[in-house]
Amino acid sequence: MRLLVVEDEEDLVDALRVGLVRAGYAVDVAHDVAQAREKLRVDSYDLVLLDLNLPGGDGSEVCRALRGTDQGQAVRIIMVTARDRLDEGADDYLVKPFAFPELLARVRALLRREQGGGTAILRVGSLRLDTSRVESHSNGRELGLTPKEFGVLHYLMARPGHVVSAEELLEHVWDEHTDPFTNTVRVTVGNLRRKLGTDAVIETVVSKGYRLREDT
Ligand code: CA
């Protein structure tokens, strides 16, 4: 899952980035309205954390502009605000100052809604993924995944039986600093297969991408 943090306070940006990456998300940052618009135009995000008071304008402008696009209909938006109200177009809001665990809980709740399920735990066959605790098991065995391996497995487990392209994984699990021509997806899937103990769980669909078998 890929998040965009739109925030101009550097200390807060650093804290959010560290916490969210540790929780298994890919995180990009925009510091003002212009940067936010540019990133939202170029990349697709699963969730945007949007500060209301920004250099060069207001977060609610970004929110309205985003909702006016096709991509912007599906993205989840959490507004970070000094006042206690939900802006039109946002899915949720947080009042500054907030505690990081509270933010993380809201992020997870919204992204679970996005996946159409109400639970933090995903199960496919013998695989079990706890997205709150960032734990992954296969037949009860802890897999010990890196954040990217966890992110890939999470993305595939949310779509069992569906073919997911390498580009889609790159877009949702990696951040903007990744070279689009890198073989990092292939390498990560390879490592993930090794940790799963079998190649058969994640199938390669030639020239299309990867598919998680539903009967693993
Ligand atoms: Ca601000």
mmCIF file of C-alpha atoms and ligand atoms in Angstrom:
data_model
loop_
_atom_site.group_PDB
_atom_site.id
_atom_site.type_symbol
_atom_site.label_atom_id
_atom_site.label_comp_id
_atom_site.label_asym_id
_atom_site.label_seq_id
_atom_site.Cartn_x
_atom_site.Cartn_y
_atom_site.Cartn_z
ATOM 1 C CA MET A 1 0.000 0.000 0.000
ATOM 2 C CA ARG A 2 1.368 3.358 -1.017
ATOM 3 C CA LEU A 3 0.721 6.539 0.928
ATOM 4 C CA LEU A 4 1.296 10.212 0.189
ATOM 5 C CA VAL A 5 2.001 12.412 3.201
ATOM 6 C CA VAL A 6 1.260 16.079 2.442
ATOM 7 C CA GLU A 7 2.752 18.048 5.299
ATOM 8 C CA ASP A 8 5.080 21.039 5.631
ATOM 9 C CA GLU A 9 6.384 20.504 9.184
ATOM 10 C CA GLU A 10 9.685 18.675 8.690
ATOM 11 C CA ASP A 11 9.803 17.047 12.138
ATOM 12 C CA LEU A 12 6.323 15.666 11.722
ATOM 13 C CA VAL A 13 7.095 14.471 8.177
ATOM 14 C CA ASP A 14 10.149 12.562 9.442
ATOM 15 C CA ALA A 15 8.249 10.953 12.307
ATOM 16 C CA LEU A 16 5.356 9.951 10.045
ATOM 17 C CA ARG A 17 7.621 8.562 7.373
ATOM 18 C CA VAL A 18 9.609 6.420 9.820
ATOM 19 C CA GLY A 19 6.490 5.114 11.564
ATOM 20 C CA LEU A 20 4.543 4.354 8.391
ATOM 21 C CA VAL A 21 7.466 2.632 6.653
ATOM 22 C CA ARG A 22 7.987 0.506 9.754
ATOM 23 C CA ALA A 23 4.305 -0.407 9.588
ATOM 24 C CA GLY A 24 4.875 -1.756 6.083
ATOM 25 C CA TYR A 25 3.697 1.110 3.861
ATOM 26 C CA ALA A 26 5.500 2.777 0.967
ATOM 27 C CA VAL A 27 5.576 6.512 1.701
ATOM 28 C CA ASP A 28 6.044 9.551 -0.551
ATOM 29 C CA VAL A 29 6.066 13.116 0.782
ATOM 30 C CA ALA A 30 4.867 16.451 -0.594
ATOM 31 C CA HIS A 31 5.649 19.661 1.300
ATOM 32 C CA ASP A 32 3.249 22.080 -0.339
ATOM 33 C CA VAL A 33 0.162 22.274 -2.529
ATOM 34 C CA ALA A 34 2.097 22.368 -5.823
ATOM 35 C CA GLN A 35 4.149 19.267 -4.957
ATOM 36 C CA ALA A 36 1.053 17.444 -3.772
ATOM 37 C CA ARG A 37 -0.795 18.156 -7.027
ATOM 38 C CA GLU A 38 2.170 17.058 -9.116
ATOM 39 C CA LYS A 39 2.610 13.766 -7.243
ATOM 40 C CA LEU A 40 -1.081 13.007 -7.340
ATOM 41 C CA ARG A 41 -1.077 13.658 -11.075
ATOM 42 C CA VAL A 42 1.888 11.368 -11.759
ATOM 43 C CA ASP A 43 1.428 8.536 -9.262
ATOM 44 C CA SER A 44 -1.458 6.572 -7.847
ATOM 45 C CA TYR A 45 -1.829 6.291 -4.103
ATOM 46 C CA ASP A 46 -3.977 4.150 -1.844
ATOM 47 C CA LEU A 47 -4.245 6.805 0.836
ATOM 48 C CA VAL A 48 -3.358 10.486 1.238
ATOM 49 C CA LEU A 49 -2.640 12.087 4.578
ATOM 50 C CA LEU A 50 -3.406 15.718 3.921
ATOM 51 C CA ASP A 51 -2.470 18.651 6.135
ATOM 52 C CA LEU A 52 -4.958 21.501 5.942
ATOM 53 C CA ASN A 53 -2.560 24.439 6.381
ATOM 54 C CA LEU A 54 0.032 24.252 3.640
ATOM 55 C CA PRO A 55 2.408 26.685 1.923
ATOM 56 C CA GLY A 56 0.830 27.873 -1.306
ATOM 57 C CA GLY A 57 -2.715 27.046 -0.369
ATOM 58 C CA ASP A 58 -5.149 24.942 1.550
ATOM 59 C CA GLY A 59 -5.294 21.144 1.835
ATOM 60 C CA SER A 60 -8.990 21.192 1.068
ATOM 61 C CA GLU A 61 -8.168 22.600 -2.413
ATOM 62 C CA VAL A 62 -5.980 19.538 -3.010
ATOM 63 C CA CYS A 63 -8.762 17.303 -1.744
ATOM 64 C CA ARG A 64 -11.382 18.859 -4.029
ATOM 65 C CA ALA A 65 -9.062 18.767 -7.050
ATOM 66 C CA LEU A 66 -8.229 15.114 -6.360
ATOM 67 C CA ARG A 67 -11.866 14.089 -6.023
ATOM 68 C CA GLY A 68 -12.489 15.667 -9.413
ATOM 69 C CA THR A 69 -10.263 13.078 -11.135
ATOM 70 C CA ASP A 70 -10.973 9.407 -11.915
ATOM 71 C CA GLN A 71 -8.108 8.181 -9.758
ATOM 72 C CA GLY A 72 -9.150 10.507 -6.951
ATOM 73 C CA GLN A 73 -12.542 8.835 -6.505
ATOM 74 C CA ALA A 74 -11.011 5.677 -5.065
ATOM 75 C CA VAL A 75 -8.181 7.080 -2.974
ATOM 76 C CA ARG A 76 -8.687 7.357 0.792
ATOM 77 C CA ILE A 77 -8.066 10.785 2.287
ATOM 78 C CA ILE A 78 -7.353 11.626 5.920
ATOM 79 C CA MET A 79 -7.340 15.350 6.600
ATOM 80 C CA VAL A 80 -5.028 16.623 9.329
ATOM 81 C CA THR A 81 -6.484 19.763 10.766
ATOM 82 C CA ALA A 82 -6.410 22.155 13.693
ATOM 83 C CA ARG A 83 -10.193 22.261 13.853
ATOM 84 C CA ASP A 84 -12.576 19.549 14.796
ATOM 85 C CA ARG A 85 -14.517 18.919 11.645
ATOM 86 C CA LEU A 86 -14.580 16.702 8.570
ATOM 87 C CA ASP A 87 -13.996 18.520 5.298
ATOM 88 C CA GLU A 88 -16.097 17.657 2.311
ATOM 89 C CA GLY A 89 -14.417 14.942 0.281
ATOM 90 C CA ALA A 90 -12.254 13.528 3.079
ATOM 91 C CA ASP A 91 -12.862 10.035 4.509
ATOM 92 C CA ASP A 92 -11.613 10.850 7.975
ATOM 93 C CA TYR A 93 -9.782 13.559 9.879
ATOM 94 C CA LEU A 94 -7.319 13.915 12.720
ATOM 95 C CA VAL A 95 -6.856 16.946 14.933
ATOM 96 C CA LYS A 96 -3.281 18.073 15.617
ATOM 97 C CA PRO A 97 -1.502 17.156 17.783
ATOM 98 C CA PHE A 98 -2.274 13.470 17.429
ATOM 99 C CA ALA A 99 -0.562 10.330 18.687
ATOM 100 C CA PHE A 100 1.009 8.149 16.013
ATOM 101 C CA PRO A 101 -0.839 4.945 17.055
ATOM 102 C CA GLU A 102 -4.117 6.807 16.564
ATOM 103 C CA LEU A 103 -3.077 7.827 13.052
ATOM 104 C CA LEU A 104 -1.953 4.287 12.241
ATOM 105 C CA ALA A 105 -5.257 2.867 13.455
ATOM 106 C CA ARG A 106 -7.189 5.259 11.169
ATOM 107 C CA VAL A 107 -4.948 4.464 8.193
ATOM 108 C CA ARG A 108 -5.410 0.729 8.682
ATOM 109 C CA ALA A 109 -9.147 1.016 9.151
ATOM 110 C CA LEU A 110 -9.559 3.001 5.917
ATOM 111 C CA LEU A 111 -7.328 0.704 3.887
ATOM 112 C CA ARG A 112 -9.219 -2.331 5.173
ATOM 113 C CA ARG A 113 -12.442 -0.713 4.042
ATOM 114 C CA GLU A 114 -10.740 -0.261 0.676
ATOM 115 C CA GLN A 115 -10.081 -4.007 0.514
ATOM 116 C CA GLY A 116 -13.729 -4.665 1.279
ATOM 117 C CA GLY A 117 -13.048 -6.457 4.545
ATOM 118 C CA GLY A 118 -13.466 -5.425 8.132
ATOM 119 C CA THR A 119 -10.624 -7.402 9.576
ATOM 120 C CA ALA A 120 -6.901 -6.823 10.052
ATOM 121 C CA ILE A 121 -6.233 -10.485 9.292
ATOM 122 C CA LEU A 122 -6.061 -11.868 5.769
ATOM 123 C CA ARG A 123 -6.146 -15.602 5.117
ATOM 124 C CA VAL A 124 -5.525 -17.432 1.869
ATOM 125 C CA GLY A 125 -5.058 -21.186 2.115
ATOM 126 C CA SER A 126 -2.335 -21.859 4.665
ATOM 127 C CA LEU A 127 -1.206 -18.227 4.646
ATOM 128 C CA ARG A 128 -2.181 -15.815 7.385
ATOM 129 C CA LEU A 129 -1.299 -12.126 7.396
ATOM 130 C CA ASP A 130 -1.910 -9.896 10.394
ATOM 131 C CA THR A 131 -1.749 -6.364 8.992
ATOM 132 C CA SER A 132 -2.017 -4.709 12.417
ATOM 133 C CA ARG A 133 0.892 -6.568 13.940
ATOM 134 C CA VAL A 134 2.768 -6.874 10.636
ATOM 135 C CA GLU A 135 3.076 -10.642 11.103
ATOM 136 C CA SER A 136 2.954 -13.321 8.432
ATOM 137 C CA HIS A 137 2.574 -17.070 8.861
ATOM 138 C CA SER A 138 2.449 -20.076 6.597
ATOM 139 C CA ASN A 139 1.046 -23.200 8.273
ATOM 140 C CA GLY A 140 1.727 -21.495 11.612
ATOM 141 C CA ARG A 141 5.365 -20.794 10.730
ATOM 142 C CA GLU A 142 6.448 -17.140 11.050
ATOM 143 C CA LEU A 143 7.814 -16.091 7.655
ATOM 144 C CA GLY A 144 10.101 -13.274 8.825
ATOM 145 C CA LEU A 145 9.443 -11.008 5.834
ATOM 146 C CA THR A 146 11.085 -7.684 5.048
ATOM 147 C CA PRO A 147 8.703 -4.685 4.720
ATOM 148 C CA LYS A 148 8.700 -4.974 0.890
ATOM 149 C CA GLU A 149 8.110 -8.751 0.946
ATOM 150 C CA PHE A 150 5.275 -8.156 3.396
ATOM 151 C CA GLY A 151 3.879 -5.423 1.160
ATOM 152 C CA VAL A 152 3.920 -7.694 -1.916
ATOM 153 C CA LEU A 153 2.298 -10.587 -0.068
ATOM 154 C CA HIS A 154 -0.312 -8.228 1.409
ATOM 155 C CA TYR A 155 -1.158 -6.877 -2.046
ATOM 156 C CA LEU A 156 -1.437 -10.392 -3.529
ATOM 157 C CA MET A 157 -3.434 -11.770 -0.589
ATOM 158 C CA ALA A 158 -5.947 -8.949 -0.969
ATOM 159 C CA ARG A 159 -6.463 -10.219 -4.567
ATOM 160 C CA PRO A 160 -6.145 -14.015 -4.502
ATOM 161 C CA GLY A 161 -6.481 -15.658 -7.905
ATOM 162 C CA HIS A 162 -6.052 -12.351 -9.722
ATOM 163 C CA VAL A 163 -3.097 -11.530 -11.939
ATOM 164 C CA VAL A 164 -1.151 -8.544 -10.633
ATOM 165 C CA SER A 165 1.473 -6.955 -12.891
ATOM 166 C CA ALA A 166 4.972 -6.019 -11.772
ATOM 167 C CA GLU A 167 4.108 -2.387 -12.592
ATOM 168 C CA GLU A 168 1.104 -2.516 -10.283
ATOM 169 C CA LEU A 169 3.230 -3.935 -7.461
ATOM 170 C CA LEU A 170 5.889 -1.303 -8.077
ATOM 171 C CA GLU A 171 3.260 1.419 -7.948
ATOM 172 C CA HIS A 172 1.593 0.240 -4.739
ATOM 173 C CA VAL A 173 4.391 -1.274 -2.686
ATOM 174 C CA TRP A 174 7.422 0.861 -3.592
ATOM 175 C CA ASP A 175 7.891 4.616 -3.262
ATOM 176 C CA GLU A 176 8.760 7.256 -5.840
ATOM 177 C CA HIS A 177 12.509 6.837 -5.408
ATOM 178 C CA THR A 178 12.385 3.471 -7.138
ATOM 179 C CA ASP A 179 13.690 3.230 -10.681
ATOM 180 C CA PRO A 180 10.750 2.004 -12.788
ATOM 181 C CA PHE A 181 13.107 -0.213 -14.804
ATOM 182 C CA THR A 182 14.529 -1.948 -11.767
ATOM 183 C CA ASN A 183 14.244 -5.707 -11.254
ATOM 184 C CA THR A 184 13.408 -5.169 -7.584
ATOM 185 C CA VAL A 185 9.909 -6.668 -7.947
ATOM 186 C CA ARG A 186 11.288 -9.866 -9.470
ATOM 187 C CA VAL A 187 13.977 -10.102 -6.785
ATOM 188 C CA THR A 188 11.474 -9.481 -3.984
ATOM 189 C CA VAL A 189 9.017 -12.067 -5.340
ATOM 190 C CA GLY A 190 11.918 -14.530 -5.608
ATOM 191 C CA ASN A 191 12.883 -13.957 -1.969
ATOM 192 C CA LEU A 192 9.252 -14.207 -0.920
ATOM 193 C CA ARG A 193 8.881 -17.551 -2.709
ATOM 194 C CA ARG A 194 12.005 -18.829 -0.967
ATOM 195 C CA LYS A 195 10.574 -17.857 2.433
ATOM 196 C CA LEU A 196 7.235 -19.444 1.563
ATOM 197 C CA GLY A 197 9.225 -22.604 0.878
ATOM 198 C CA THR A 198 7.707 -23.248 -2.541
ATOM 199 C CA ASP A 199 7.464 -21.523 -5.892
ATOM 200 C CA ALA A 200 3.953 -22.782 -6.475
ATOM 201 C CA VAL A 201 2.172 -20.371 -4.144
ATOM 202 C CA ILE A 202 2.917 -17.306 -6.259
ATOM 203 C CA GLU A 203 2.550 -18.244 -9.896
ATOM 204 C CA THR A 204 4.216 -16.360 -12.713
ATOM 205 C CA VAL A 205 1.790 -15.580 -15.499
ATOM 206 C CA VAL A 206 4.039 -15.090 -18.516
ATOM 207 C CA SER A 207 4.209 -11.480 -19.732
ATOM 208 C CA LYS A 208 1.327 -10.533 -17.390
ATOM 209 C CA GLY A 209 2.571 -10.738 -13.817
ATOM 210 C CA TYR A 210 1.956 -12.773 -10.679
ATOM 211 C CA ARG A 211 -0.968 -14.609 -9.203
ATOM 212 C CA LEU A 212 -1.445 -15.958 -5.686
ATOM 213 C CA ARG A 213 -3.043 -19.378 -5.808
ATOM 214 C CA GLU A 214 -6.229 -19.519 -3.777
ATOM 215 C CA ASP A 215 -5.627 -23.133 -2.702
ATOM 216 C CA THR A 216 -2.135 -22.673 -1.284
HETATM 217 CA CA CA B 1 0.929 22.782 8.069
#
